[in-house]
Coordinates of C-alpha atoms in Angstrom, one line a residue:
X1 CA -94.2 -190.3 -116.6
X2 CA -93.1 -193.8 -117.0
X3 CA -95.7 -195.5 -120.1
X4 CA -96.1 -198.9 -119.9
X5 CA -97.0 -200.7 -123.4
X6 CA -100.3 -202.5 -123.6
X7 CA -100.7 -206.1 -124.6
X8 CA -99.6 -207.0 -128.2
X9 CA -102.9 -207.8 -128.8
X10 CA -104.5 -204.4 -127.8
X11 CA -101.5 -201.9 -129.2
X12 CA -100.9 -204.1 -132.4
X13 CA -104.6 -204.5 -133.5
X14 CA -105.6 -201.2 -133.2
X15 CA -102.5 -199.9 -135.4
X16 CA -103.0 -202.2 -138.0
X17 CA -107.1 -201.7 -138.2
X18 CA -106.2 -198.0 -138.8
X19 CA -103.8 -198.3 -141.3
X20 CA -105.9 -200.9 -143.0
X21 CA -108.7 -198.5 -143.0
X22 CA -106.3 -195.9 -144.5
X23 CA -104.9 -198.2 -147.5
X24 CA -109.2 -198.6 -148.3
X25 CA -109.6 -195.3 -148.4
X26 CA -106.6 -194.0 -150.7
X27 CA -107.7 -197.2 -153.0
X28 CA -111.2 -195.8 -153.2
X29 CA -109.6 -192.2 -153.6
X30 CA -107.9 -193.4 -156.2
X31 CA -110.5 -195.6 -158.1
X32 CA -113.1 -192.1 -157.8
X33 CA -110.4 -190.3 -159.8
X34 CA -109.5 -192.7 -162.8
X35 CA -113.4 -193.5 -163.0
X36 CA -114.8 -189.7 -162.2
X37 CA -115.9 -189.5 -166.4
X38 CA -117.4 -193.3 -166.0
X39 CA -119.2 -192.2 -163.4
X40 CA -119.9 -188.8 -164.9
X41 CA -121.6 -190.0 -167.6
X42 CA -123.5 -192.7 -166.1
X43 CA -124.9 -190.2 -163.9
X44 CA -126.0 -188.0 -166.8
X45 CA -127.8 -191.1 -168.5
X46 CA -129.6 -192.1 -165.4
X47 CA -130.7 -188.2 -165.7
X48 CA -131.4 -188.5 -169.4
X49 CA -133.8 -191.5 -168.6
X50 CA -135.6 -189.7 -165.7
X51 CA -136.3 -187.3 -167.8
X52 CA -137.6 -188.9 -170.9
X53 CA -139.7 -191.5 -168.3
X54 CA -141.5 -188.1 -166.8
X55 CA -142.4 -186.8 -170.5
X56 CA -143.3 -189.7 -171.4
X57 CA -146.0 -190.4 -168.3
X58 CA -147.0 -186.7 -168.9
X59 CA -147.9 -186.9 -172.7
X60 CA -151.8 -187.8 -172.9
X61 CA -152.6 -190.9 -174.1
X62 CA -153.8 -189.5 -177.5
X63 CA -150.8 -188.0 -178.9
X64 CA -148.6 -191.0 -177.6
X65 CA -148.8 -192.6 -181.4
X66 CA -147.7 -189.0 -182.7
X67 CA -144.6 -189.1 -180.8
X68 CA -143.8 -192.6 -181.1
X69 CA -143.6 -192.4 -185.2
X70 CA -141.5 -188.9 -185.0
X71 CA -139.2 -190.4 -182.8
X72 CA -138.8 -193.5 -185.1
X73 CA -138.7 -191.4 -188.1
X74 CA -135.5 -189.9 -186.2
X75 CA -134.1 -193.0 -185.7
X76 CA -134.6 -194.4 -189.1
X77 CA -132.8 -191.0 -190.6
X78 CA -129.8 -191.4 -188.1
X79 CA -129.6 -194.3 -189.3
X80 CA -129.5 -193.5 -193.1
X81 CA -127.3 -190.9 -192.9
X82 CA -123.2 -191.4 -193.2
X83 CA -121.9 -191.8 -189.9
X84 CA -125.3 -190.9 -188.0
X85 CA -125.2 -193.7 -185.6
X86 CA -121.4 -192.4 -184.5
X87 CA -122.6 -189.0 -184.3
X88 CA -125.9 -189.9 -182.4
X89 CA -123.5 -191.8 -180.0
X90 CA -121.2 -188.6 -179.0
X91 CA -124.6 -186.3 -179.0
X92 CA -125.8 -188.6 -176.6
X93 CA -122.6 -189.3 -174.7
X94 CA -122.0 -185.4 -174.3
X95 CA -125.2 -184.7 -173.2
X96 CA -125.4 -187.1 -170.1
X97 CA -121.8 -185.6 -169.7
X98 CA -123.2 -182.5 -169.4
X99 CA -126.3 -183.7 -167.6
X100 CA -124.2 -185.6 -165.1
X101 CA -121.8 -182.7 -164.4
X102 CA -121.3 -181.7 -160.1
X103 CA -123.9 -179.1 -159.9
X104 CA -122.8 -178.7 -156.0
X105 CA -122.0 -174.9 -156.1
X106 CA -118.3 -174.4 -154.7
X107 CA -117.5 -173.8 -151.9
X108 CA -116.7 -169.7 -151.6
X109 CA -112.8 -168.8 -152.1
X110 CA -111.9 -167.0 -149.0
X111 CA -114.0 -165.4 -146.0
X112 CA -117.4 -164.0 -146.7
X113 CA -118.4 -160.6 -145.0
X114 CA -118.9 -161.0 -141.1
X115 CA -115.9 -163.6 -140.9
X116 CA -113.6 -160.8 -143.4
X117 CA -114.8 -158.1 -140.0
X118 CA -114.3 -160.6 -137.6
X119 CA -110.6 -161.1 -138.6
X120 CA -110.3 -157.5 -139.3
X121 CA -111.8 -156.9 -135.5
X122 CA -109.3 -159.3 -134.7
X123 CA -106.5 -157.9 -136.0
X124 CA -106.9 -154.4 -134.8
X125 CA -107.4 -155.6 -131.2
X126 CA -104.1 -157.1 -131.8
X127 CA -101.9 -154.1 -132.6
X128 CA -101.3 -152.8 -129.7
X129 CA -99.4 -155.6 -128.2
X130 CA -97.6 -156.9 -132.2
X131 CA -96.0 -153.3 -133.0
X132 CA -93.9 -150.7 -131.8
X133 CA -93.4 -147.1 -133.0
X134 CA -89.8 -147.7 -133.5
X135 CA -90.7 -150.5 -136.6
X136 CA -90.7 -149.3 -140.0
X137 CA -92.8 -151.7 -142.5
X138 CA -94.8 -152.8 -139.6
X139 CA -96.6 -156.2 -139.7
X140 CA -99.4 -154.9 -137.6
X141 CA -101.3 -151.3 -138.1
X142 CA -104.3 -149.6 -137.3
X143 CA -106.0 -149.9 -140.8
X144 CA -103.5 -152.6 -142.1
X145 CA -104.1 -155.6 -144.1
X146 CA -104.8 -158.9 -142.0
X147 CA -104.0 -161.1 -145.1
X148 CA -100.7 -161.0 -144.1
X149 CA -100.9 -161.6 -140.8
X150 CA -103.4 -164.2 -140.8
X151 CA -102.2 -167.4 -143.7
X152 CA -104.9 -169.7 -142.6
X153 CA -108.5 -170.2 -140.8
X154 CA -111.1 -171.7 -140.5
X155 CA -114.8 -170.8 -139.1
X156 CA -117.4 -173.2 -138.0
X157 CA -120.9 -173.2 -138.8
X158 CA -122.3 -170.6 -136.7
X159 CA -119.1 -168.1 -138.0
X160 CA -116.4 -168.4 -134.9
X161 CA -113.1 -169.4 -135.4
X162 CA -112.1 -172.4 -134.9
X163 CA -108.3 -172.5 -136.0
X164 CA -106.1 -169.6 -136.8
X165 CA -102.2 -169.2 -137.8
X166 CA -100.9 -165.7 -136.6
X167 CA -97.6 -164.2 -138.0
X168 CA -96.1 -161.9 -135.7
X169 CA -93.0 -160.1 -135.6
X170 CA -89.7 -161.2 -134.3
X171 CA -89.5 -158.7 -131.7
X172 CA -92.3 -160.0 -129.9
X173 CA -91.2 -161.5 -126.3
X174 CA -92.6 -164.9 -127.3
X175 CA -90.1 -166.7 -124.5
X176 CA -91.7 -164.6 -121.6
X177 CA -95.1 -166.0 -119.7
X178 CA -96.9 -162.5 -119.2
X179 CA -96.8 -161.2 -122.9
X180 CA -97.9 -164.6 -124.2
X181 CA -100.8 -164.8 -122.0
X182 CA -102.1 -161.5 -122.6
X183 CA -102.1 -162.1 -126.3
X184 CA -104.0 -165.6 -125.4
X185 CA -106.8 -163.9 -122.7
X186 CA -107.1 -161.0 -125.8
X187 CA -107.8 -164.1 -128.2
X188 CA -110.0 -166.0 -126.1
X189 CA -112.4 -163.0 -126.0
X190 CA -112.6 -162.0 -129.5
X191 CA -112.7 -165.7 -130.6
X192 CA -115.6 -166.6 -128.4
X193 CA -115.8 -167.2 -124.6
X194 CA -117.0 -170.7 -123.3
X195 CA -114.2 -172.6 -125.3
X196 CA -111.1 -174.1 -124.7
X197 CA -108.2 -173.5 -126.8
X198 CA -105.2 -174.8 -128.2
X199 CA -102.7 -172.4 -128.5
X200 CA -99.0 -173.4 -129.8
X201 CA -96.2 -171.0 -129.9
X202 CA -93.5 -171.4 -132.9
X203 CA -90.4 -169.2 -131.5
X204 CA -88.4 -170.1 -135.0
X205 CA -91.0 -169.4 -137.0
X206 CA -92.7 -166.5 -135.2
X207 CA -95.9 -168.2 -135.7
X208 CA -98.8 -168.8 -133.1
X209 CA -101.3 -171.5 -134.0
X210 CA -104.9 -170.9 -132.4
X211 CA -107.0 -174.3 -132.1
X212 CA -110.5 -175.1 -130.6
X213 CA -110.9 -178.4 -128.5
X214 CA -113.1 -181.0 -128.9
X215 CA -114.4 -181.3 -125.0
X216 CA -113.5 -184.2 -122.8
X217 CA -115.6 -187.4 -122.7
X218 CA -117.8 -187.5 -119.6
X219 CA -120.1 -190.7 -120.3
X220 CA -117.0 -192.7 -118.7
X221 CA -118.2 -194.6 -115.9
X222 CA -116.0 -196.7 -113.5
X223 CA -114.4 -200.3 -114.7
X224 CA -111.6 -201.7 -114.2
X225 CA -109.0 -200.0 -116.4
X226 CA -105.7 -202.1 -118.5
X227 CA -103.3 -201.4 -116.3
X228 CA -100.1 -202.8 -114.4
X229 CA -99.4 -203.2 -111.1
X230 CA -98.5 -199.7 -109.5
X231 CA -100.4 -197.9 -112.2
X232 CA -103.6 -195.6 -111.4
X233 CA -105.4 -193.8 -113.8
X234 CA -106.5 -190.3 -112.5
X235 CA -108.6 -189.6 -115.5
X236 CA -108.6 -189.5 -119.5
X237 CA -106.8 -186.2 -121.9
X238 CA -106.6 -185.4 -125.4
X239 CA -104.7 -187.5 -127.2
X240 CA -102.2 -185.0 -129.0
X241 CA -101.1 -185.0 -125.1
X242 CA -100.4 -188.8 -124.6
X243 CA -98.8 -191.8 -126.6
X244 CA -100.7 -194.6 -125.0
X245 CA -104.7 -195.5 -125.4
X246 CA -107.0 -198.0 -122.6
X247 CA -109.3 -199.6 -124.4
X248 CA -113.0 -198.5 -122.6
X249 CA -116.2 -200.0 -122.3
X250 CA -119.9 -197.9 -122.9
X251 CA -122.9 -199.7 -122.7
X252 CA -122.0 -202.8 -125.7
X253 CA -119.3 -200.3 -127.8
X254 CA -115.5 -200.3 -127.3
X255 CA -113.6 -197.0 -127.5
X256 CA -109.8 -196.3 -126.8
X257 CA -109.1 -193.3 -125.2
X258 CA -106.2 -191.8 -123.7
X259 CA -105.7 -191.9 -120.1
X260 CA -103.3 -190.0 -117.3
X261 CA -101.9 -192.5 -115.9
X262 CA -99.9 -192.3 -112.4
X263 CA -97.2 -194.4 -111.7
X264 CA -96.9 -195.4 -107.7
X265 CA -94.6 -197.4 -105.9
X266 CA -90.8 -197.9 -105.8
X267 CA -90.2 -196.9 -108.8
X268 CA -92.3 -193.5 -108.9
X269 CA -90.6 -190.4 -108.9
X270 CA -94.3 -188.3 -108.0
X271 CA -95.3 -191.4 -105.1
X272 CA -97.6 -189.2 -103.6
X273 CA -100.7 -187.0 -105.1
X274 CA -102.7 -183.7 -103.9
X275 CA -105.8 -183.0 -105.6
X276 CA -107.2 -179.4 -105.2
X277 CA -110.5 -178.3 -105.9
X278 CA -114.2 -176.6 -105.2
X279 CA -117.0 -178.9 -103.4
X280 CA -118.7 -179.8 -106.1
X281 CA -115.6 -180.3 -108.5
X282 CA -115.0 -184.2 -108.3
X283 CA -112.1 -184.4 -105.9
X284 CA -114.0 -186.8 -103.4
X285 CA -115.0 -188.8 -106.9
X286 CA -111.3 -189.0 -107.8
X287 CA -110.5 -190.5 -104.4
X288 CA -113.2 -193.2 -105.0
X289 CA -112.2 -194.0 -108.4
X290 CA -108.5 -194.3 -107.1
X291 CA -109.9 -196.7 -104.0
X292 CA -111.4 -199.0 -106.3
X293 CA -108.1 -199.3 -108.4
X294 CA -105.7 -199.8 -105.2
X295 CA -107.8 -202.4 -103.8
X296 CA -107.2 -204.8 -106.7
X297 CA -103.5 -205.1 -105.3
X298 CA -103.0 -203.6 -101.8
X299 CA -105.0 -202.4 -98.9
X300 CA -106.8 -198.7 -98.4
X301 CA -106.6 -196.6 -95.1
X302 CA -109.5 -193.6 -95.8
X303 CA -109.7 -190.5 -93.5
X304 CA -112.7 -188.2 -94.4
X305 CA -112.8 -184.2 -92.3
X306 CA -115.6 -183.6 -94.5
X307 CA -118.0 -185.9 -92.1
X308 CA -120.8 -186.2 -95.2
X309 CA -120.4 -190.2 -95.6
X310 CA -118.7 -189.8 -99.4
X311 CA -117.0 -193.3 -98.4
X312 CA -119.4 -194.9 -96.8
X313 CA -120.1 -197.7 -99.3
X314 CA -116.3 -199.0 -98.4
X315 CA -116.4 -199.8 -95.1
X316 CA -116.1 -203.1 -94.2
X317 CA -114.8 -204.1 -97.6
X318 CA -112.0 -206.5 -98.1
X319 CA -109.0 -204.6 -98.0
X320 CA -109.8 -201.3 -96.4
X321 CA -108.7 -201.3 -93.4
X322 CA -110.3 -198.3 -92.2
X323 CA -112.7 -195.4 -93.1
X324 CA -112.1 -192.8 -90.1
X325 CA -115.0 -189.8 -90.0
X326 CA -113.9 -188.8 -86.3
X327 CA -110.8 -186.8 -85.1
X328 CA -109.7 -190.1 -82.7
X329 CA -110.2 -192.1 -85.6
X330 CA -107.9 -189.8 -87.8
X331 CA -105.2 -189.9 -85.4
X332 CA -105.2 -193.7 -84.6
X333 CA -105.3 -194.2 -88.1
X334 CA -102.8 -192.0 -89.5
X335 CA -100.6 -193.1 -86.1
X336 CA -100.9 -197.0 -87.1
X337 CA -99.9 -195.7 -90.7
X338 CA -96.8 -193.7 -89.5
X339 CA -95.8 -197.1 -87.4
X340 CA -96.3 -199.2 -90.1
X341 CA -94.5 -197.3 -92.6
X342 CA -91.5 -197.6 -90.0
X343 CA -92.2 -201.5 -89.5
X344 CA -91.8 -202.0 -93.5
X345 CA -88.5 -199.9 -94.0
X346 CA -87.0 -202.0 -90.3
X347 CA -88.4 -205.3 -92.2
X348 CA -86.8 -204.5 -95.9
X349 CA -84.2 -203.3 -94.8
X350 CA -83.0 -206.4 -92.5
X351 CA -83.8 -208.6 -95.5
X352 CA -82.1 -206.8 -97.8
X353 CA -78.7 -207.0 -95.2
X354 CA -79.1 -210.8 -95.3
X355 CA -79.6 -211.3 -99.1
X356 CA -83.4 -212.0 -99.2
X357 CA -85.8 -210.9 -100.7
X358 CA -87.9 -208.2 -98.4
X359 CA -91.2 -209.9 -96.5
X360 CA -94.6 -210.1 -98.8
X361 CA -96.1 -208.1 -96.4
X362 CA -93.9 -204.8 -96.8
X363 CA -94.4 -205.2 -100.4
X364 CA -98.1 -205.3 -100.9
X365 CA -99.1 -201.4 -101.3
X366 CA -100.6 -199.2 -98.9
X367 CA -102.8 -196.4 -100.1
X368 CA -103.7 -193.6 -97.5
X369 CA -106.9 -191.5 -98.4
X370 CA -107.5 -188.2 -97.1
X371 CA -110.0 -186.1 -97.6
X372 CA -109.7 -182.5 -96.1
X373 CA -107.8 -183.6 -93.6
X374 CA -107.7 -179.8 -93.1
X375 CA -111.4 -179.8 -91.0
X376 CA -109.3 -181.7 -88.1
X377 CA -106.8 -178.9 -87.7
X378 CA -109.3 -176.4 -85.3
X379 CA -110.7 -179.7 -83.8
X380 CA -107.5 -180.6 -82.5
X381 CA -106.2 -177.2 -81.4
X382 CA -110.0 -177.2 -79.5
X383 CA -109.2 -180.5 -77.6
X384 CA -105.7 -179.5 -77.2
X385 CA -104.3 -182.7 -79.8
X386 CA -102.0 -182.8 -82.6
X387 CA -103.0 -181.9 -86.0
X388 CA -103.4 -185.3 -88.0
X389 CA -101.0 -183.7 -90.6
X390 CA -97.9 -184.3 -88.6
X391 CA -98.6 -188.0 -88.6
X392 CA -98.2 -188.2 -92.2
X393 CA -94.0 -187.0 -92.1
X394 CA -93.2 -190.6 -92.1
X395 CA -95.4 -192.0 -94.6
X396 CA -95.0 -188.6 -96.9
X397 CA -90.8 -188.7 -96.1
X398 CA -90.4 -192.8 -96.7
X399 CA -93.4 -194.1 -98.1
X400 CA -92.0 -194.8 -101.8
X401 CA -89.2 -197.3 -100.0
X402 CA -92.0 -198.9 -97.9
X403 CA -94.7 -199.3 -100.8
X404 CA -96.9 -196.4 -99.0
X405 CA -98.7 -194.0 -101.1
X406 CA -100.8 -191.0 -99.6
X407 CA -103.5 -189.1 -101.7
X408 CA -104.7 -186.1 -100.2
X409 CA -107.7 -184.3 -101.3
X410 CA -108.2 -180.6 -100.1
X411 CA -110.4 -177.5 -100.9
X412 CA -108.8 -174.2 -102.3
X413 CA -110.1 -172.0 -99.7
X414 CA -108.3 -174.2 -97.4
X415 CA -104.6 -174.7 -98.7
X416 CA -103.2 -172.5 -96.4
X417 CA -104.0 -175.1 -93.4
X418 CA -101.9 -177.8 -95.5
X419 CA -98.6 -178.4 -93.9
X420 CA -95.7 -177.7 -95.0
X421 CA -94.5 -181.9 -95.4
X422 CA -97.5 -182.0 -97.7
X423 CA -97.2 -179.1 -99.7
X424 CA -93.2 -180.6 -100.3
X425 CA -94.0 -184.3 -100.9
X426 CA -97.2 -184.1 -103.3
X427 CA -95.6 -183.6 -106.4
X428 CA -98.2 -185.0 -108.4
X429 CA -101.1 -182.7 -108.9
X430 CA -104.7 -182.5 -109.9
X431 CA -107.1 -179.3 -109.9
X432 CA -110.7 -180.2 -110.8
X433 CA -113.7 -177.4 -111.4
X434 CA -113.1 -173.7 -112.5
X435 CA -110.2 -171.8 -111.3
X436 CA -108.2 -169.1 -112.9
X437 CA -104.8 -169.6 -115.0
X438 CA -103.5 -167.9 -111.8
X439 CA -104.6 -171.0 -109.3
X440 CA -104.1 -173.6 -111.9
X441 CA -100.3 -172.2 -112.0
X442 CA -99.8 -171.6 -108.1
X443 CA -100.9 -175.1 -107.4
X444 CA -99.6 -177.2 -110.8
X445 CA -96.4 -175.3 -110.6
X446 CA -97.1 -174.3 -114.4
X447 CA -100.0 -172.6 -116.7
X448 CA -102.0 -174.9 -118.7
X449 CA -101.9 -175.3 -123.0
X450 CA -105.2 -174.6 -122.4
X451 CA -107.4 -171.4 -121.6
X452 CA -109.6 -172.4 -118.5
X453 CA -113.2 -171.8 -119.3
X454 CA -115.9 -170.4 -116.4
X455 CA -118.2 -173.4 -116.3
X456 CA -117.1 -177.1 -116.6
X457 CA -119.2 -180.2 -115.6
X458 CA -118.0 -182.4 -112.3
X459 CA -114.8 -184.4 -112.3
X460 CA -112.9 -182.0 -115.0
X461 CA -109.8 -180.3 -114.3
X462 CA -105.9 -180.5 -115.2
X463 CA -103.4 -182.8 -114.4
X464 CA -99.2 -182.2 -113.6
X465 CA -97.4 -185.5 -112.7
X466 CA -94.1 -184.1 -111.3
X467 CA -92.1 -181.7 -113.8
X468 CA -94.0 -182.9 -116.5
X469 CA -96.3 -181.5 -118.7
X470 CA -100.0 -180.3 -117.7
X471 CA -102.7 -182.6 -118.8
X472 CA -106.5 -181.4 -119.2
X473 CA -108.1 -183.8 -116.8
X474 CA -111.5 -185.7 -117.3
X475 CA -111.9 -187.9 -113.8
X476 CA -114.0 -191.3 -114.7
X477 CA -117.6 -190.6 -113.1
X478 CA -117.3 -192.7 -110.0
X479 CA -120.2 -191.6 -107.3
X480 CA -121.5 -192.4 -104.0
X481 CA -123.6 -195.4 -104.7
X482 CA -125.6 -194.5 -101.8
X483 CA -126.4 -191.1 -102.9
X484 CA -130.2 -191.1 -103.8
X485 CA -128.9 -188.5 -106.7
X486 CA -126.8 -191.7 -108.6
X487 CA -128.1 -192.8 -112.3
X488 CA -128.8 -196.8 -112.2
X489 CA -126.4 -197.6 -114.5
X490 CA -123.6 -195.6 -112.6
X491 CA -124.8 -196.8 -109.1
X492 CA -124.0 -200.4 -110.7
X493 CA -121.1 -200.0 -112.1
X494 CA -119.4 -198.8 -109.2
X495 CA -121.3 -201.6 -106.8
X496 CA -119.6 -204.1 -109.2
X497 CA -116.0 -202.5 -108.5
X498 CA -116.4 -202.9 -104.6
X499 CA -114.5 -205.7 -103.3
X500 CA -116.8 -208.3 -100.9
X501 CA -117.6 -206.9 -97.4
X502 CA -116.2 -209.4 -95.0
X503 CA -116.3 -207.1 -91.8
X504 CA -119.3 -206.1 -90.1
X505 CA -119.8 -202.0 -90.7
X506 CA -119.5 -201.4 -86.4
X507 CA -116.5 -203.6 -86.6
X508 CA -114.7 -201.9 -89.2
X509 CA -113.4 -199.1 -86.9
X510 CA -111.3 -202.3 -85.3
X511 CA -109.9 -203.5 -88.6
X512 CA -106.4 -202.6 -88.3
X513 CA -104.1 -205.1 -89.0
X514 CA -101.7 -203.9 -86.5
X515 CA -103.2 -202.5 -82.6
X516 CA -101.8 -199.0 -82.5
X517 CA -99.6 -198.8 -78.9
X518 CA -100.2 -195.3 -78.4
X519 CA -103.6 -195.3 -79.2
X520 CA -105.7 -191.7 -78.8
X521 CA -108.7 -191.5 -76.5
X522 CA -111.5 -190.6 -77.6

């Protein structure tokens, strides 16, 4: 995935307000350490003086005059004596040293009891798959020490691991996909269930590096994002997994986070994106959020099977040229779209014979929206049409050259309906909700760097652009603004997204720029 670097003004000032913080912070490190027996000892006479201020206010009144003349009398032999006044100096220095001493009890060298039988648990469950009868100083063994096995970890609050180094021997098939992910499912259940986790395979070394994630952000709301023309963000991702932050607005506080972003157009080598999911996931959310970022530069065809009115609030908008609920309306749609896509490569390529520059109207971008296009397909074979699907060959085949992009959201239950031009051209995928390692790699083409956890809220999921790398996926919360379900300040935000409507809602259906000549019947 192409990155794009942000204004000067956004990468530069970030970088230098973090390095700046770090220069404060190993001065005052080092100020701390030359000053620690300053500090010590000032402490310990602040101590001294508390003290002697509460036995003074609890002396009664009458002996008062008693202590005042003994402690005098001390004074005045100090005093007298050779070098007293020295010696009463390092008595009292040395006792507000000792007085102003760290009385914070250390922290405990190594693990206490239930974390010493949780990494012994640990390493018995992992014998069986790190040793071999054939081995003869084995690294793992029933009754063996886990010292050596386990260098470092660490245990949060309520005792579960939260970050382990595990040695394990050479032998092991670290470079095949089934042994590794047996050794990470057997992890994932003996270091707690409902986490995700981090785990990093050093072949060299023969070391595996167990981590806990922080969860995904899910307070984003929908704004208009930094980005450049041809650049969509699906969502936002750890940032060990990206080199490039958007600088985010919550509420009256500025955060950069890192973002997925999805490069479109010409240029793209993923041009078109399938998104997979349960209802409920956040797929039909994903499609809004990507509507409102396509219509800041091009124009949006939507096609809904679903029939529930998720896109209602878009119809008639500037810019969207159609929201189709309606087998006829898929099919004149998707059929304009198909002519059109042809009318752009005819147009670009006749300039581009005669030396000019191709016509602003091929180059603006066309975004085609489906979701679950699959719902038409035992419509049509009722009425005896086409399945919509077929339309989209063109667009799918030539829609990078012709500045044509086509999203298509389905269900998993239903992936089996998706045709086969789809299934080829969609390079770019995203799975949102819970689903197995065994979906996530069918659909993504790989297995996470993440273990899938059972419950996740709406809009998170993983990301593949292409051949590239698997993202953890955390879609901006963009909902219906119609839905009577819809927080105020959500509902808002996405209202102030939405282009102005300039066509009445019954015209809309009409809106097409171009009349289709073969146009379907209802």
């Amino acid at each position: 995935m192409a990155r794009r670097p942000l204004p000067r003004i956004l990468s530069t000032g970030s970088a230098q307000i973090a390095r700046s913080r770090e220069l404060a912070r190993t001065a005052a490190d080092s100020a701390t350490d030359v000053l620690q027996p300053l500090i010590t000892i000032t402490r310990g006479l602040r101590r001294l003086a508390s003290a002697g201020r509460r036995r003074w206010a609890e002396t009664p009144k009458d002996k008062r005059g008693p202590l005042l003349f003994l402690a005098a009398s001390v004074i005045l032999v100090v005093v007298l004596v050779p070098y007293g006044p020295l010696l009463a100096v390092i008595t009292l220095m040395a006792a507000a040293a000792w007085q102003g001493r760290d009385r914070t009890p250390p922290d405990p060298e190594g693990p206490d009891e239930s974390q010493t039988q949780r990494l012994q648990s640990l390493y018995e469950a992992l014998v069986p798959y790190f040793s071999t009868a054939e081995d003869p100083s084995p690294l793992y063994a029933h009754g063996g020490e886990w010292e050596k096995a386990f260098p470092a970890y660490e245990f949060d609050g309520s005792g579960r691991i939260t970050q382990l180094v595990i040695r394990y021997p050479a032998y092991f098939p670290d470079g095949e996909a089934e042994p590794r992910a047996r050794v990470e499912l057997l992890l994932t259940a003996k270091s707690g269930r409902g986490r995700e986790y981090l785990f990093t395979w050093d072949e060299e070394g023969n070391e595996l590096t167990v981590g806990v994630l922080d969860p995904l952000p899910t307070d984003i709301a929908a704004q208009r994002f930094v980005t450049a023309p041809g650049e969509a963000v699906l969502g936002f991702t750890d940032p060990i997994r990206v080199q490039r932050t958007l600088p985010l607005t919550y509420g009256a506080e500025q955060r950069d986070v890192p973002p997925v972003v999805w490069r479109t157009g010409a240029r793209s080598t993923e041009p078109h994106l399938l998104v997979v999911g349960q209802p409920g996931s956040g797929t039909s959310t994903l499609l809004r959020s990507l509507a409102l970022q396509a219509l800041q530069y091009g124009d949006v065809l939507i096609v809904e099977g679903g029939g529930t009115g998720e896109y209602a609030c878009l119809t008639g908008r500037d810019g969207v040229l159609g929201v189709e609920v309606g087998l006829a309306g898929a099919l004149t749609g998707l059929e304009w779209a198909a002519q059109e896509t042809e009318r752009r490569l005819i147009a670009a390529n006749q300039a581009r014979q005669a030396g000019q520059t191709p016509p602003e109207d091929t180059r603006r971008p066309l975004w085609i929206l489906l979701d679950r296009p699959t719902a038409f397909v035992p419509l049509a074979a009722a009425d005896g049409r086409e399945d919509p699907q077929s339309l989209l060959q063109v667009p799918l085949r030539h829609g990078r050259a012709a500045s044509v992009t086509v999203v298509v959201a389905e269900q998993f239950d239903s992936l089996d309906l998706l045709s086969d031009a789809v299934r080829q051209h969609t390079r770019a995928r995203v799975v949102l909700g819970p689903a197995s390692a065994g979906r996530l790699a069918a659909v993504l083409g790989a297995p996470p760097h993440t273990t899938p956890v059972e419950q996740v809220p709406p809009g998170r999921g993983y990301a593949r652009l292409g051949a590239g790398p698997v993202h953890r996926l955390q879609v901006p919360a963009t909902p219906d603004p119609y839905d009577d379900a819809t927080s105020e300040v959500q509902r808002q935000a996405v209202l102030e997204l939405l282009p102005p409507r300039s066509t009445p809602a019954d015209a809309a259906a009409d809106a097409l720029p171009v009349p289709v000549e073969a146009a379907v019947a209802e």
